[in-house]
PDB file of C-alpha atoms in Angstrom:
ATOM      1  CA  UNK A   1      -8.173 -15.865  -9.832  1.00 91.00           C
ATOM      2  CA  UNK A   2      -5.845 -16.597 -12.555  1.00 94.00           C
ATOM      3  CA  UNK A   3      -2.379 -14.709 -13.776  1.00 96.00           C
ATOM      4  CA  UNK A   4      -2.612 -11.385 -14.944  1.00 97.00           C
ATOM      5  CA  UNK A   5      -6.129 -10.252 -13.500  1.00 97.00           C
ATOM      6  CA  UNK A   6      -5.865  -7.205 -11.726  1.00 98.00           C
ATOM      7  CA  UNK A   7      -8.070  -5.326  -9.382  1.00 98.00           C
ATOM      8  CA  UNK A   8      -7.688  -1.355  -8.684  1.00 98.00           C
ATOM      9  CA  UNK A   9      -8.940   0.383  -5.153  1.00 98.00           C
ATOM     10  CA  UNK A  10      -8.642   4.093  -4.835  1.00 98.00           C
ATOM     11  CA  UNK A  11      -7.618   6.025  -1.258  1.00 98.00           C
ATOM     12  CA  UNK A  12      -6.412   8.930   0.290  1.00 97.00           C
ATOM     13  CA  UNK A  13      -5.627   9.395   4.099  1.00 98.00           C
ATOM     14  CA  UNK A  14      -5.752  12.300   6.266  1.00 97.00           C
ATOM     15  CA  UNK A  15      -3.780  13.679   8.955  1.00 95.00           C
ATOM     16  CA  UNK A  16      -5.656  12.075  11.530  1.00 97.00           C
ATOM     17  CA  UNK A  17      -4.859   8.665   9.677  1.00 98.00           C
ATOM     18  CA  UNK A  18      -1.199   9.578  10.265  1.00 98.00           C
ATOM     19  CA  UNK A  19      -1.595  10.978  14.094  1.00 97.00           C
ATOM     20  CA  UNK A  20      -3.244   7.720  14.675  1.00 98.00           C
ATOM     21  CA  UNK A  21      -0.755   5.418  12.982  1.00 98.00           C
ATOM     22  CA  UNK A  22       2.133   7.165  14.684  1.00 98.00           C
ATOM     23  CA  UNK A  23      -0.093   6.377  18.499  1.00 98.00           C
ATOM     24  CA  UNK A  24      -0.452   2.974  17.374  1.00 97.00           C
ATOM     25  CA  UNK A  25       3.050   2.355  16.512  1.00 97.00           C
ATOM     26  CA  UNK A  26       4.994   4.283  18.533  1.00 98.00           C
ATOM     27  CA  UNK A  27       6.807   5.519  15.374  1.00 97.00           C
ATOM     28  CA  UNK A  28       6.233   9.548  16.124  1.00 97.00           C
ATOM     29  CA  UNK A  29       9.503  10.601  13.787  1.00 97.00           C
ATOM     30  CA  UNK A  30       8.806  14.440  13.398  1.00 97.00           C
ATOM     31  CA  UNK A  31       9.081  14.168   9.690  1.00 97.00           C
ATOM     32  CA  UNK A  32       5.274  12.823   9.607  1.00 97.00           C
ATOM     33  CA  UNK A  33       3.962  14.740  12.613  1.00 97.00           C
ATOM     34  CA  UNK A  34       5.352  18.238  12.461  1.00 97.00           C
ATOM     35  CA  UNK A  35       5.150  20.387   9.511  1.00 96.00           C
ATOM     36  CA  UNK A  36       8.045  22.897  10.639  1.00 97.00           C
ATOM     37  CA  UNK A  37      10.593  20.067  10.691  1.00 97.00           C
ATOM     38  CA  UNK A  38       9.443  18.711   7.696  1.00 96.00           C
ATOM     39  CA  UNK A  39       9.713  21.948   6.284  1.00 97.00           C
ATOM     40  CA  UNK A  40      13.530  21.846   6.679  1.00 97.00           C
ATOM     41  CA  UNK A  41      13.617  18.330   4.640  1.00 96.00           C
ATOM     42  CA  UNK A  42      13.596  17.790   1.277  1.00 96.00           C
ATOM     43  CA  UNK A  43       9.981  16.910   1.069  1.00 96.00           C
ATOM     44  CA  UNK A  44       9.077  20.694   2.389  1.00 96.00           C
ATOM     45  CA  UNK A  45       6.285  18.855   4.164  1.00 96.00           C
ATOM     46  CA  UNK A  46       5.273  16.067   6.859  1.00 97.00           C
ATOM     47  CA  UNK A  47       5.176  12.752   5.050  1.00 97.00           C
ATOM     48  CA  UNK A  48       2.880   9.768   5.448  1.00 98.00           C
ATOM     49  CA  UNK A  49       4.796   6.551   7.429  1.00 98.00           C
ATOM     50  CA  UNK A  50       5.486   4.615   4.107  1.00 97.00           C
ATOM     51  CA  UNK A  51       4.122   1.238   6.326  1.00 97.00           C
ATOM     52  CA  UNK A  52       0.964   3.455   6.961  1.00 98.00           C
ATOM     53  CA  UNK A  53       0.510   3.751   2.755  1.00 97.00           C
ATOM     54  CA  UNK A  54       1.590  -0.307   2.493  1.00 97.00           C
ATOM     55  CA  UNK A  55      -1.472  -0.835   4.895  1.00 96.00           C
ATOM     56  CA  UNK A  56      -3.452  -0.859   1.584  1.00 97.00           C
ATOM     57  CA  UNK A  57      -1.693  -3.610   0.498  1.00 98.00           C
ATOM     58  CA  UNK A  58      -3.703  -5.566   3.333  1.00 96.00           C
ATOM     59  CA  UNK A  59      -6.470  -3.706   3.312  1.00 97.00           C
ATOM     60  CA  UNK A  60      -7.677  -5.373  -0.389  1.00 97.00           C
ATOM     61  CA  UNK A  61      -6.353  -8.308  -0.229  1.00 97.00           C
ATOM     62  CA  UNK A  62      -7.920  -9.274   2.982  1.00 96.00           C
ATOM     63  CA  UNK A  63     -11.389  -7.696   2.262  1.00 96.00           C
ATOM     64  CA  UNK A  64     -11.294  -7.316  -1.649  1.00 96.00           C
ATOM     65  CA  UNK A  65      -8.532  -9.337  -3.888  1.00 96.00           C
ATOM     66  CA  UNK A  66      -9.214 -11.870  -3.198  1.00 96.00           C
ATOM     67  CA  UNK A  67     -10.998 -11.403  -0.019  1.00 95.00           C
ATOM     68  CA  UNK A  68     -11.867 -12.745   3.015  1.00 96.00           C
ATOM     69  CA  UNK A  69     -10.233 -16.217   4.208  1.00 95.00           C
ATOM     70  CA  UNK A  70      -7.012 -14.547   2.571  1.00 96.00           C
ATOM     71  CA  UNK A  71      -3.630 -15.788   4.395  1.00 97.00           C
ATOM     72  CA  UNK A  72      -0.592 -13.600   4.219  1.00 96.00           C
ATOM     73  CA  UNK A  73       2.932 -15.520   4.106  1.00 97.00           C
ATOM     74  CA  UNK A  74       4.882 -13.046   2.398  1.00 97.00           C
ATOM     75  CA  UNK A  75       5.643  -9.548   1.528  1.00 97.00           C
ATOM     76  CA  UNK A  76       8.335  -7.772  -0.223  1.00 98.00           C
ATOM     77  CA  UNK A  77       8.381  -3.677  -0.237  1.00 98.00           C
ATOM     78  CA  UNK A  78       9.710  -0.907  -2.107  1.00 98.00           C
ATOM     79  CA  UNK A  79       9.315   2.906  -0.966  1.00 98.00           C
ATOM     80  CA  UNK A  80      10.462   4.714  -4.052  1.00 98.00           C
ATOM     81  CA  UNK A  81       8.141   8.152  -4.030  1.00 98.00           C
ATOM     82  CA  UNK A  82       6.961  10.010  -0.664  1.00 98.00           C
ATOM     83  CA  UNK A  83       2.769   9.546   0.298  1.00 98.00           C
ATOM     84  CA  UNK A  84       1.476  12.677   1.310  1.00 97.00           C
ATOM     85  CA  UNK A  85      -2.168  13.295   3.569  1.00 96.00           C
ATOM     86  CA  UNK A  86      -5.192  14.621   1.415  1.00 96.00           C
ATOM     87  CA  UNK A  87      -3.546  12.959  -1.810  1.00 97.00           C
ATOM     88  CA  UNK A  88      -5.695  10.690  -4.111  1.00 98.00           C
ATOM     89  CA  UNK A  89      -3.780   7.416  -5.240  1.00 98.00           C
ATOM     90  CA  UNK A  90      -4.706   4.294  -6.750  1.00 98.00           C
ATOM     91  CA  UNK A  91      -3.736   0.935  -6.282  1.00 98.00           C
ATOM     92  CA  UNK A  92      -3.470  -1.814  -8.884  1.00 98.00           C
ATOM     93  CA  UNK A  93      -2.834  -5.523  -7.789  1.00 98.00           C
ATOM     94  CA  UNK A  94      -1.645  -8.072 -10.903  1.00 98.00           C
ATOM     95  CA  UNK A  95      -1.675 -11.816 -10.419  1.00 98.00           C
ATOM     96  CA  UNK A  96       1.824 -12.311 -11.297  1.00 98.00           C
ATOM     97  CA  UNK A  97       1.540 -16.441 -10.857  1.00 98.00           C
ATOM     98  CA  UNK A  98      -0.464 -18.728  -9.230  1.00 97.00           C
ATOM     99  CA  UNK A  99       0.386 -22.493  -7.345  1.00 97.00           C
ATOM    100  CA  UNK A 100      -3.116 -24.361  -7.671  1.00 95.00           C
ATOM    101  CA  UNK A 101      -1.538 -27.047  -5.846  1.00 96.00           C
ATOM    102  CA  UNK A 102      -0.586 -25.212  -2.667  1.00 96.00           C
ATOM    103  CA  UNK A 103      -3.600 -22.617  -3.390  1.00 96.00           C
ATOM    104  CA  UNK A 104      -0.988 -19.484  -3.108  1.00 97.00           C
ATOM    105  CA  UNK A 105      -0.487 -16.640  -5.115  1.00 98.00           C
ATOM    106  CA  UNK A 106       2.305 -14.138  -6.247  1.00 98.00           C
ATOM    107  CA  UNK A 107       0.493 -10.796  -6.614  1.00 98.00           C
ATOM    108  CA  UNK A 108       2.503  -7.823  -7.334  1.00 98.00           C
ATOM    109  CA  UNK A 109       0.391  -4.196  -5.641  1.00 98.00           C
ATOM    110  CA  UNK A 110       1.825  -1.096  -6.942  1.00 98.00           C
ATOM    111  CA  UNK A 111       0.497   2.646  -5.665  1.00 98.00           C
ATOM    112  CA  UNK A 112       0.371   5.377  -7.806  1.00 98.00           C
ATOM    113  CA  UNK A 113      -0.392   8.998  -6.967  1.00 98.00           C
ATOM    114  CA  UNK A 114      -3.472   9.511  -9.521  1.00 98.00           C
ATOM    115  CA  UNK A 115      -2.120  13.139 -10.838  1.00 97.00           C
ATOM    116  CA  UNK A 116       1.577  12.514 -11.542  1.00 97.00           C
ATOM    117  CA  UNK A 117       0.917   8.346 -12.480  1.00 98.00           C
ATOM    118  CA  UNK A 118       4.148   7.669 -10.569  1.00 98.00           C
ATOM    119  CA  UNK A 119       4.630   4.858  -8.641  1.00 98.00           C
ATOM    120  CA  UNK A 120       4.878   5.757  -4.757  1.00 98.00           C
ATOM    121  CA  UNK A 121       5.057   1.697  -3.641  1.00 98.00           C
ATOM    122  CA  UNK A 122       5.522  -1.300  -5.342  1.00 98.00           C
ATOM    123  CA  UNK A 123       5.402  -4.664  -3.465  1.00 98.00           C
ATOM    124  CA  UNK A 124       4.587  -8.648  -3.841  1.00 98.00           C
ATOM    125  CA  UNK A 125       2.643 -10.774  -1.764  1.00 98.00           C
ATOM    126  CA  UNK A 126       2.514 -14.091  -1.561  1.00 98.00           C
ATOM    127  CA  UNK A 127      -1.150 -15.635  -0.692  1.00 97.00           C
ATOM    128  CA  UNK A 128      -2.439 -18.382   0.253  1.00 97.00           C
ATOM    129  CA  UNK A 129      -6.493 -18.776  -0.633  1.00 96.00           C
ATOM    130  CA  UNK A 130      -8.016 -22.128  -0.319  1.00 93.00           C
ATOM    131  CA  UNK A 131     -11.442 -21.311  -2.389  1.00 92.00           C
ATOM    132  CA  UNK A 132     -10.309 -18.400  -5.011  1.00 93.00           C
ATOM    133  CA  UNK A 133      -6.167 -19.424  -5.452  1.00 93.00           C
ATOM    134  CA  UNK A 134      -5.942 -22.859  -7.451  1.00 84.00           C
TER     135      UNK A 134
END
């Protein structure tokens, strides 16, 4: 792993995704659940739990980028477009730096929807790797 490789994974979740999120979390806010309420908000539809679409983010970089034996010691966040169920995106991570020293990595993950290209997420993790980081 060295600065500036990057690593894509597409996904899409469904409604059931969502439903099971919200059971899991206790976090049943209408606005993801119910598509009459949503209807009176200014997405006009239920929207995904924005820590539901940042799942990804762990996802990958526990089983993919680098993988497994991945530790997680930080994570910064930014919600800027609505996720939406039965949507494709893509996510691209980018080793921003590396500390071969301490083994960690700063790796910025950014979602996009794949038919409008705009960002939905954008978020850096710090990692800490002892084989692939350093």
């Amino acid at each position: 792993m060295q600065p500036n490789d990057t690593h894509h994974h597409a996904f899409r979740f469904a409604q059931e995704d969502v439903i099971d999120f919200a059971r899991v979390t206790g976090d049943n806010n209408p606005l993801h659940l119910d598509a009459d309420f949503a209807a009176q908000t200014p997405f006009k539809r239920p929207i995904i739990h924005g820590m539901l679409g940042a799942c990804i983010f762990t996802k990958v970089l526990g089983t993919e980028f680098p993988g497994p034996g991945s530790v997680y010691l930080g994570q910064t966040l930014e919600f800027l477009r609505p996720m939406f169920v039965d949507t494709d995106y893509d996510v691209t991570f980018t080793v921003q730096s590396i500390d071969p020293a301490k083994h960690t990595a700063q790796i910025l993950g950014e979602i996009r929807d794949t038919q409008t290209k705009k960002v939905t997420t954008r978020g850096v993790a710090t990692l800490l790797h002892k084989e692939k980081i350093g």
